[in-house]
Amino acid sequence: GNSVTQMEGPVTLSEEAFLTINCTYTATGYPSLFWYVQYPGEGLQLLLKATKADDKGSNKGFEATYRKETTSFHLEKGSVQVSDSAVYFCALSGPMDTGRRALTFGSGTRLQVQP
Amino acid sequence: ETGVTQSPTHLIKTRGQQVTLRCSSQSGHNTVSWYQQALGQGPQFIFQYYREEENGRGNFPPRFSGLQFPNYSSELNVNALELDDSALYLCASSLNPGDTYEQYFGPGTRLTVT
């Protein structure tokens, strides 16, 4: 079945540091890949997406490239801010064993950025 | 444009009771999906509704059921509540059920079962 594995947190960084959150996936066929962010007490917000191999999704300084050969979709940002502190979820959308489609999420990585 | 809304925000129920959670989809979206997010975990897919029909189901027992109405709003019903049902329940809507369509999430309903 479909699965997403992402690095465990928390990840603690100083402001302006470089961020990488690793994400790898297992899926049938060619899924679409997403990063969602969840701020404290809120629902999920779509951060970026990529729908085919070698696509790069980007938003608010965050980037991730769909790597089919390594089944990865790592999230990166060159300079984090305190306001980036949140939980980040990697997800894929693709056919389940039943043939239906749904989002499959990783377990989330908490990012803490210190001033 | 109104985003996805959910009600109630918080709910406390007793084991064995029944609960109904509600979701209004984003304007123009005909697909609604429900997810359960346990504390410290990623969301788990419960089921999806497309044009008032169930369009896929995750690994949840039949006591989790749903409805979608002609205006595409949706309900999640859970019967015979168990302690493990305590979680944040998220509703998400999308323009269509295909893979490339983003799902937009509501703020969630926090359910506590005692």
mmCIF file of C-alpha atoms in Angstrom:
data_model
loop_
_atom_site.group_PDB
_atom_site.id
_atom_site.type_symbol
_atom_site.label_atom_id
_atom_site.label_comp_id
_atom_site.label_asym_id
_atom_site.label_seq_id
_atom_site.Cartn_x
_atom_site.Cartn_y
_atom_site.Cartn_z
ATOM 1 C CA GLY A 1 0.000 0.000 0.000
ATOM 2 C CA ASN A 2 0.893 3.674 -0.022
ATOM 3 C CA SER A 3 3.121 5.069 2.713
ATOM 4 C CA VAL A 4 5.119 8.185 3.538
ATOM 5 C CA THR A 5 8.145 8.312 5.819
ATOM 6 C CA GLN A 6 9.531 11.581 7.083
ATOM 7 C CA MET A 7 12.271 12.438 9.518
ATOM 8 C CA GLU A 8 11.336 12.559 13.158
ATOM 9 C CA GLY A 9 11.441 15.806 15.034
ATOM 10 C CA PRO A 10 11.630 18.078 16.640
ATOM 11 C CA VAL A 11 14.046 19.923 14.417
ATOM 12 C CA THR A 12 15.449 22.930 16.241
ATOM 13 C CA LEU A 13 17.204 25.644 14.243
ATOM 14 C CA SER A 14 18.378 29.181 14.756
ATOM 15 C CA GLU A 15 16.835 31.941 12.689
ATOM 16 C CA GLU A 16 18.345 32.213 9.162
ATOM 17 C CA ALA A 17 19.615 28.611 9.249
ATOM 18 C CA PHE A 18 19.115 26.219 6.306
ATOM 19 C CA LEU A 19 16.281 23.720 6.630
ATOM 20 C CA THR A 20 15.928 20.239 5.194
ATOM 21 C CA ILE A 21 13.128 17.868 6.157
ATOM 22 C CA ASN A 22 13.476 14.476 4.504
ATOM 23 C CA CYS A 23 10.505 12.656 3.005
ATOM 24 C CA THR A 24 10.414 9.358 1.121
ATOM 25 C CA TYR A 25 7.396 7.508 -0.181
ATOM 26 C CA THR A 26 6.099 4.166 -1.394
ATOM 27 C CA ALA A 27 3.200 4.214 -3.827
ATOM 28 C CA THR A 28 1.553 2.486 -6.735
ATOM 29 C CA GLY A 29 1.949 4.276 -10.026
ATOM 30 C CA TYR A 30 2.755 7.978 -10.168
ATOM 31 C CA PRO A 31 1.342 9.860 -7.197
ATOM 32 C CA SER A 32 1.153 13.595 -6.690
ATOM 33 C CA LEU A 33 3.242 14.835 -3.755
ATOM 34 C CA PHE A 34 2.463 17.572 -1.259
ATOM 35 C CA TRP A 35 3.824 19.380 1.764
ATOM 36 C CA TYR A 36 1.292 20.655 4.282
ATOM 37 C CA VAL A 37 1.995 22.857 7.298
ATOM 38 C CA GLN A 38 0.048 22.928 10.561
ATOM 39 C CA TYR A 39 0.440 25.899 12.883
ATOM 40 C CA PRO A 40 -0.495 25.462 16.561
ATOM 41 C CA GLY A 41 -4.238 25.090 17.034
ATOM 42 C CA GLU A 42 -4.992 25.238 13.324
ATOM 43 C CA GLY A 43 -5.866 22.891 10.469
ATOM 44 C CA LEU A 44 -3.562 21.946 7.612
ATOM 45 C CA GLN A 45 -2.472 24.439 4.985
ATOM 46 C CA LEU A 46 -1.093 23.381 1.628
ATOM 47 C CA LEU A 47 2.491 24.628 1.354
ATOM 48 C CA LEU A 48 3.501 23.274 -2.067
ATOM 49 C CA LYS A 49 2.905 20.423 -4.481
ATOM 50 C CA ALA A 50 4.431 18.541 -7.416
ATOM 51 C CA THR A 51 2.465 16.318 -9.754
ATOM 52 C CA LYS A 52 5.127 14.574 -11.840
ATOM 53 C CA ALA A 53 8.749 13.502 -11.745
ATOM 54 C CA ASP A 54 11.350 16.312 -11.661
ATOM 55 C CA ASP A 55 8.686 18.924 -10.886
ATOM 56 C CA LYS A 56 9.750 21.467 -8.281
ATOM 57 C CA GLY A 57 7.106 22.887 -5.995
ATOM 58 C CA SER A 58 7.829 26.196 -4.282
ATOM 59 C CA ASN A 59 6.079 28.661 -2.012
ATOM 60 C CA LYS A 60 7.108 31.229 0.624
ATOM 61 C CA GLY A 61 10.789 30.361 0.173
ATOM 62 C CA PHE A 62 10.193 26.616 0.618
ATOM 63 C CA GLU A 63 11.055 24.189 -2.189
ATOM 64 C CA ALA A 64 10.760 20.463 -2.845
ATOM 65 C CA THR A 65 11.630 18.434 -5.944
ATOM 66 C CA TYR A 66 9.806 15.246 -6.971
ATOM 67 C CA ARG A 67 12.574 12.634 -7.320
ATOM 68 C CA LYS A 68 11.117 9.449 -8.789
ATOM 69 C CA GLU A 69 14.450 7.605 -8.874
ATOM 70 C CA THR A 70 14.907 8.004 -5.113
ATOM 71 C CA THR A 71 11.159 8.189 -4.297
ATOM 72 C CA SER A 72 11.809 11.349 -2.316
ATOM 73 C CA PHE A 73 10.312 14.820 -1.878
ATOM 74 C CA HIS A 74 12.572 16.614 0.604
ATOM 75 C CA LEU A 75 11.510 20.043 1.866
ATOM 76 C CA GLU A 76 14.128 22.815 1.912
ATOM 77 C CA LYS A 77 14.334 26.470 2.841
ATOM 78 C CA GLY A 78 17.431 28.598 2.660
ATOM 79 C CA SER A 79 16.770 30.838 5.657
ATOM 80 C CA VAL A 80 14.135 29.981 8.248
ATOM 81 C CA GLN A 81 12.266 32.490 10.381
ATOM 82 C CA VAL A 82 10.694 32.176 13.816
ATOM 83 C CA SER A 83 7.297 32.347 12.090
ATOM 84 C CA ASP A 84 8.105 29.071 10.267
ATOM 85 C CA SER A 85 7.785 27.172 13.559
ATOM 86 C CA ALA A 86 5.071 24.586 12.915
ATOM 87 C CA VAL A 87 4.534 20.916 12.116
ATOM 88 C CA TYR A 88 5.237 19.925 8.511
ATOM 89 C CA PHE A 89 3.549 16.947 6.840
ATOM 90 C CA CYS A 90 4.619 15.244 3.662
ATOM 91 C CA ALA A 91 1.754 13.582 1.784
ATOM 92 C CA LEU A 92 0.979 11.758 -1.429
ATOM 93 C CA SER A 93 -2.201 11.413 -3.412
ATOM 94 C CA GLY A 94 -2.527 8.238 -5.352
ATOM 95 C CA PRO A 95 -4.568 5.116 -5.801
ATOM 96 C CA MET A 96 -5.051 2.937 -2.752
ATOM 97 C CA ASP A 97 -5.303 -0.839 -2.867
ATOM 98 C CA THR A 98 -9.021 -0.438 -3.521
ATOM 99 C CA GLY A 99 -8.307 1.670 -6.579
ATOM 100 C CA ARG A 100 -9.722 4.751 -4.923
ATOM 101 C CA ARG A 101 -7.625 7.843 -4.301
ATOM 102 C CA ALA A 102 -6.796 9.552 -1.024
ATOM 103 C CA LEU A 103 -4.095 11.552 0.693
ATOM 104 C CA THR A 104 -1.603 9.481 2.664
ATOM 105 C CA PHE A 105 0.356 11.491 5.235
ATOM 106 C CA GLY A 106 3.637 11.060 7.024
ATOM 107 C CA SER A 107 3.713 11.375 10.800
ATOM 108 C CA GLY A 108 4.835 15.015 10.720
ATOM 109 C CA THR A 109 8.021 16.850 11.662
ATOM 110 C CA ARG A 110 7.915 19.607 14.233
ATOM 111 C CA LEU A 111 10.157 22.582 13.423
ATOM 112 C CA GLN A 112 11.194 24.974 16.155
ATOM 113 C CA VAL A 113 13.056 28.117 15.092
ATOM 114 C CA GLN A 114 14.788 30.095 17.806
ATOM 115 C CA PRO A 115 15.581 33.827 17.531
ATOM 116 C CA GLU B 1 -14.412 33.088 -1.292
ATOM 117 C CA THR B 2 -15.309 31.209 1.901
ATOM 118 C CA GLY B 3 -12.927 28.502 3.024
ATOM 119 C CA VAL B 4 -13.751 25.151 4.571
ATOM 120 C CA THR B 5 -15.605 25.469 7.861
ATOM 121 C CA GLN B 6 -16.291 22.828 10.500
ATOM 122 C CA SER B 7 -18.551 22.637 13.515
ATOM 123 C CA PRO B 8 -18.389 22.289 16.389
ATOM 124 C CA THR B 9 -14.854 23.339 17.315
ATOM 125 C CA HIS B 10 -14.666 21.128 20.367
ATOM 126 C CA LEU B 11 -16.824 18.295 21.635
ATOM 127 C CA ILE B 12 -16.766 16.053 24.682
ATOM 128 C CA LYS B 13 -18.673 12.769 24.585
ATOM 129 C CA THR B 14 -18.963 9.668 26.711
ATOM 130 C CA ARG B 15 -17.965 6.199 25.558
ATOM 131 C CA GLY B 16 -20.864 4.490 23.774
ATOM 132 C CA GLN B 17 -22.502 7.721 22.630
ATOM 133 C CA GLN B 18 -22.958 8.881 19.061
ATOM 134 C CA VAL B 19 -21.591 12.071 17.488
ATOM 135 C CA THR B 20 -22.179 14.088 14.314
ATOM 136 C CA LEU B 21 -19.563 16.452 12.931
ATOM 137 C CA ARG B 22 -20.297 18.933 10.158
ATOM 138 C CA CYS B 23 -18.312 20.426 7.309
ATOM 139 C CA SER B 24 -19.037 23.095 4.719
ATOM 140 C CA SER B 25 -16.863 22.801 1.655
ATOM 141 C CA GLN B 26 -15.149 25.656 -0.122
ATOM 142 C CA SER B 27 -17.316 27.339 -2.748
ATOM 143 C CA GLY B 28 -17.346 25.376 -6.010
ATOM 144 C CA HIS B 29 -15.803 22.214 -4.517
ATOM 145 C CA ASN B 30 -17.753 18.997 -5.067
ATOM 146 C CA THR B 31 -15.493 16.592 -3.188
ATOM 147 C CA VAL B 32 -15.162 16.259 0.589
ATOM 148 C CA SER B 33 -12.747 14.023 2.450
ATOM 149 C CA TRP B 34 -12.608 13.290 6.181
ATOM 150 C CA TYR B 35 -9.474 12.526 8.172
ATOM 151 C CA GLN B 36 -8.753 11.515 11.753
ATOM 152 C CA GLN B 37 -5.635 12.992 13.346
ATOM 153 C CA ALA B 38 -4.596 11.438 16.647
ATOM 154 C CA LEU B 39 -2.325 13.476 18.892
ATOM 155 C CA GLY B 40 1.203 13.635 17.512
ATOM 156 C CA GLN B 41 0.297 11.732 14.338
ATOM 157 C CA GLY B 42 -0.428 12.502 10.720
ATOM 158 C CA PRO B 43 -4.025 12.523 9.493
ATOM 159 C CA GLN B 44 -5.542 9.164 8.540
ATOM 160 C CA PHE B 45 -8.042 8.968 5.667
ATOM 161 C CA ILE B 46 -11.554 7.966 6.771
ATOM 162 C CA PHE B 47 -13.605 8.378 3.572
ATOM 163 C CA GLN B 48 -14.347 10.659 0.668
ATOM 164 C CA TYR B 49 -17.621 11.871 -0.856
ATOM 165 C CA TYR B 50 -18.015 13.018 -4.433
ATOM 166 C CA ARG B 51 -21.349 14.343 -5.678
ATOM 167 C CA GLU B 52 -23.196 12.798 -2.722
ATOM 168 C CA GLU B 53 -21.741 9.298 -3.158
ATOM 169 C CA GLU B 54 -18.993 7.636 -1.101
ATOM 170 C CA ASN B 55 -15.918 7.595 -3.330
ATOM 171 C CA GLY B 56 -13.405 5.698 -1.253
ATOM 172 C CA ARG B 57 -12.870 4.553 2.295
ATOM 173 C CA GLY B 58 -9.869 4.027 4.519
ATOM 174 C CA ASN B 59 -9.368 1.395 7.176
ATOM 175 C CA PHE B 60 -12.144 2.508 9.526
ATOM 176 C CA PRO B 61 -15.030 0.359 10.863
ATOM 177 C CA PRO B 62 -18.634 0.781 9.660
ATOM 178 C CA ARG B 63 -19.563 2.742 12.786
ATOM 179 C CA PHE B 64 -17.871 5.651 10.983
ATOM 180 C CA SER B 65 -20.377 6.822 8.382
ATOM 181 C CA GLY B 66 -20.988 9.927 6.362
ATOM 182 C CA LEU B 67 -23.263 11.940 4.157
ATOM 183 C CA GLN B 68 -22.860 14.581 1.530
ATOM 184 C CA PHE B 69 -25.697 16.965 0.711
ATOM 185 C CA PRO B 70 -26.689 18.603 -2.604
ATOM 186 C CA ASN B 71 -24.829 21.784 -1.604
ATOM 187 C CA TYR B 72 -21.735 19.539 -1.084
ATOM 188 C CA SER B 73 -21.599 20.073 2.661
ATOM 189 C CA SER B 74 -20.949 16.890 4.601
ATOM 190 C CA GLU B 75 -21.436 15.095 7.903
ATOM 191 C CA LEU B 76 -19.320 12.529 9.694
ATOM 192 C CA ASN B 77 -21.207 10.271 12.096
ATOM 193 C CA VAL B 78 -19.522 8.032 14.633
ATOM 194 C CA ASN B 79 -21.592 5.495 16.587
ATOM 195 C CA ALA B 80 -20.678 3.615 19.759
ATOM 196 C CA LEU B 81 -17.808 5.955 20.588
ATOM 197 C CA GLU B 82 -14.626 4.443 21.963
ATOM 198 C CA LEU B 83 -11.834 6.126 23.909
ATOM 199 C CA ASP B 84 -9.510 5.731 20.916
ATOM 200 C CA ASP B 85 -11.859 7.886 18.831
ATOM 201 C CA SER B 86 -10.505 10.925 20.693
ATOM 202 C CA ALA B 87 -8.769 12.939 17.983
ATOM 203 C CA LEU B 88 -8.885 15.989 15.743
ATOM 204 C CA TYR B 89 -11.276 15.350 12.853
ATOM 205 C CA LEU B 90 -10.389 17.216 9.707
ATOM 206 C CA CYS B 91 -12.536 17.857 6.696
ATOM 207 C CA ALA B 92 -11.008 18.772 3.343
ATOM 208 C CA SER B 93 -12.640 19.841 0.105
ATOM 209 C CA SER B 94 -11.333 19.828 -3.436
ATOM 210 C CA LEU B 95 -12.534 20.854 -6.872
ATOM 211 C CA ASN B 96 -12.573 17.226 -8.015
ATOM 212 C CA PRO B 97 -11.384 13.884 -6.632
ATOM 213 C CA GLY B 98 -8.337 13.533 -8.911
ATOM 214 C CA ASP B 99 -4.770 13.373 -7.614
ATOM 215 C CA THR B 100 -3.658 16.753 -8.869
ATOM 216 C CA TYR B 101 -6.433 18.687 -7.179
ATOM 217 C CA GLU B 102 -5.353 20.240 -3.906
ATOM 218 C CA GLN B 103 -7.359 19.468 -0.819
ATOM 219 C CA TYR B 104 -8.175 22.475 1.345
ATOM 220 C CA PHE B 105 -8.579 21.722 5.024
ATOM 221 C CA GLY B 106 -10.859 23.137 7.647
ATOM 222 C CA PRO B 107 -9.683 23.944 11.182
ATOM 223 C CA GLY B 108 -10.959 20.648 12.536
ATOM 224 C CA THR B 109 -13.204 19.429 15.344
ATOM 225 C CA ARG B 110 -11.461 18.261 18.501
ATOM 226 C CA LEU B 111 -13.382 15.257 19.871
ATOM 227 C CA THR B 112 -12.685 13.993 23.379
ATOM 228 C CA VAL B 113 -14.263 10.699 24.465
ATOM 229 C CA THR B 114 -14.300 10.025 28.207
#
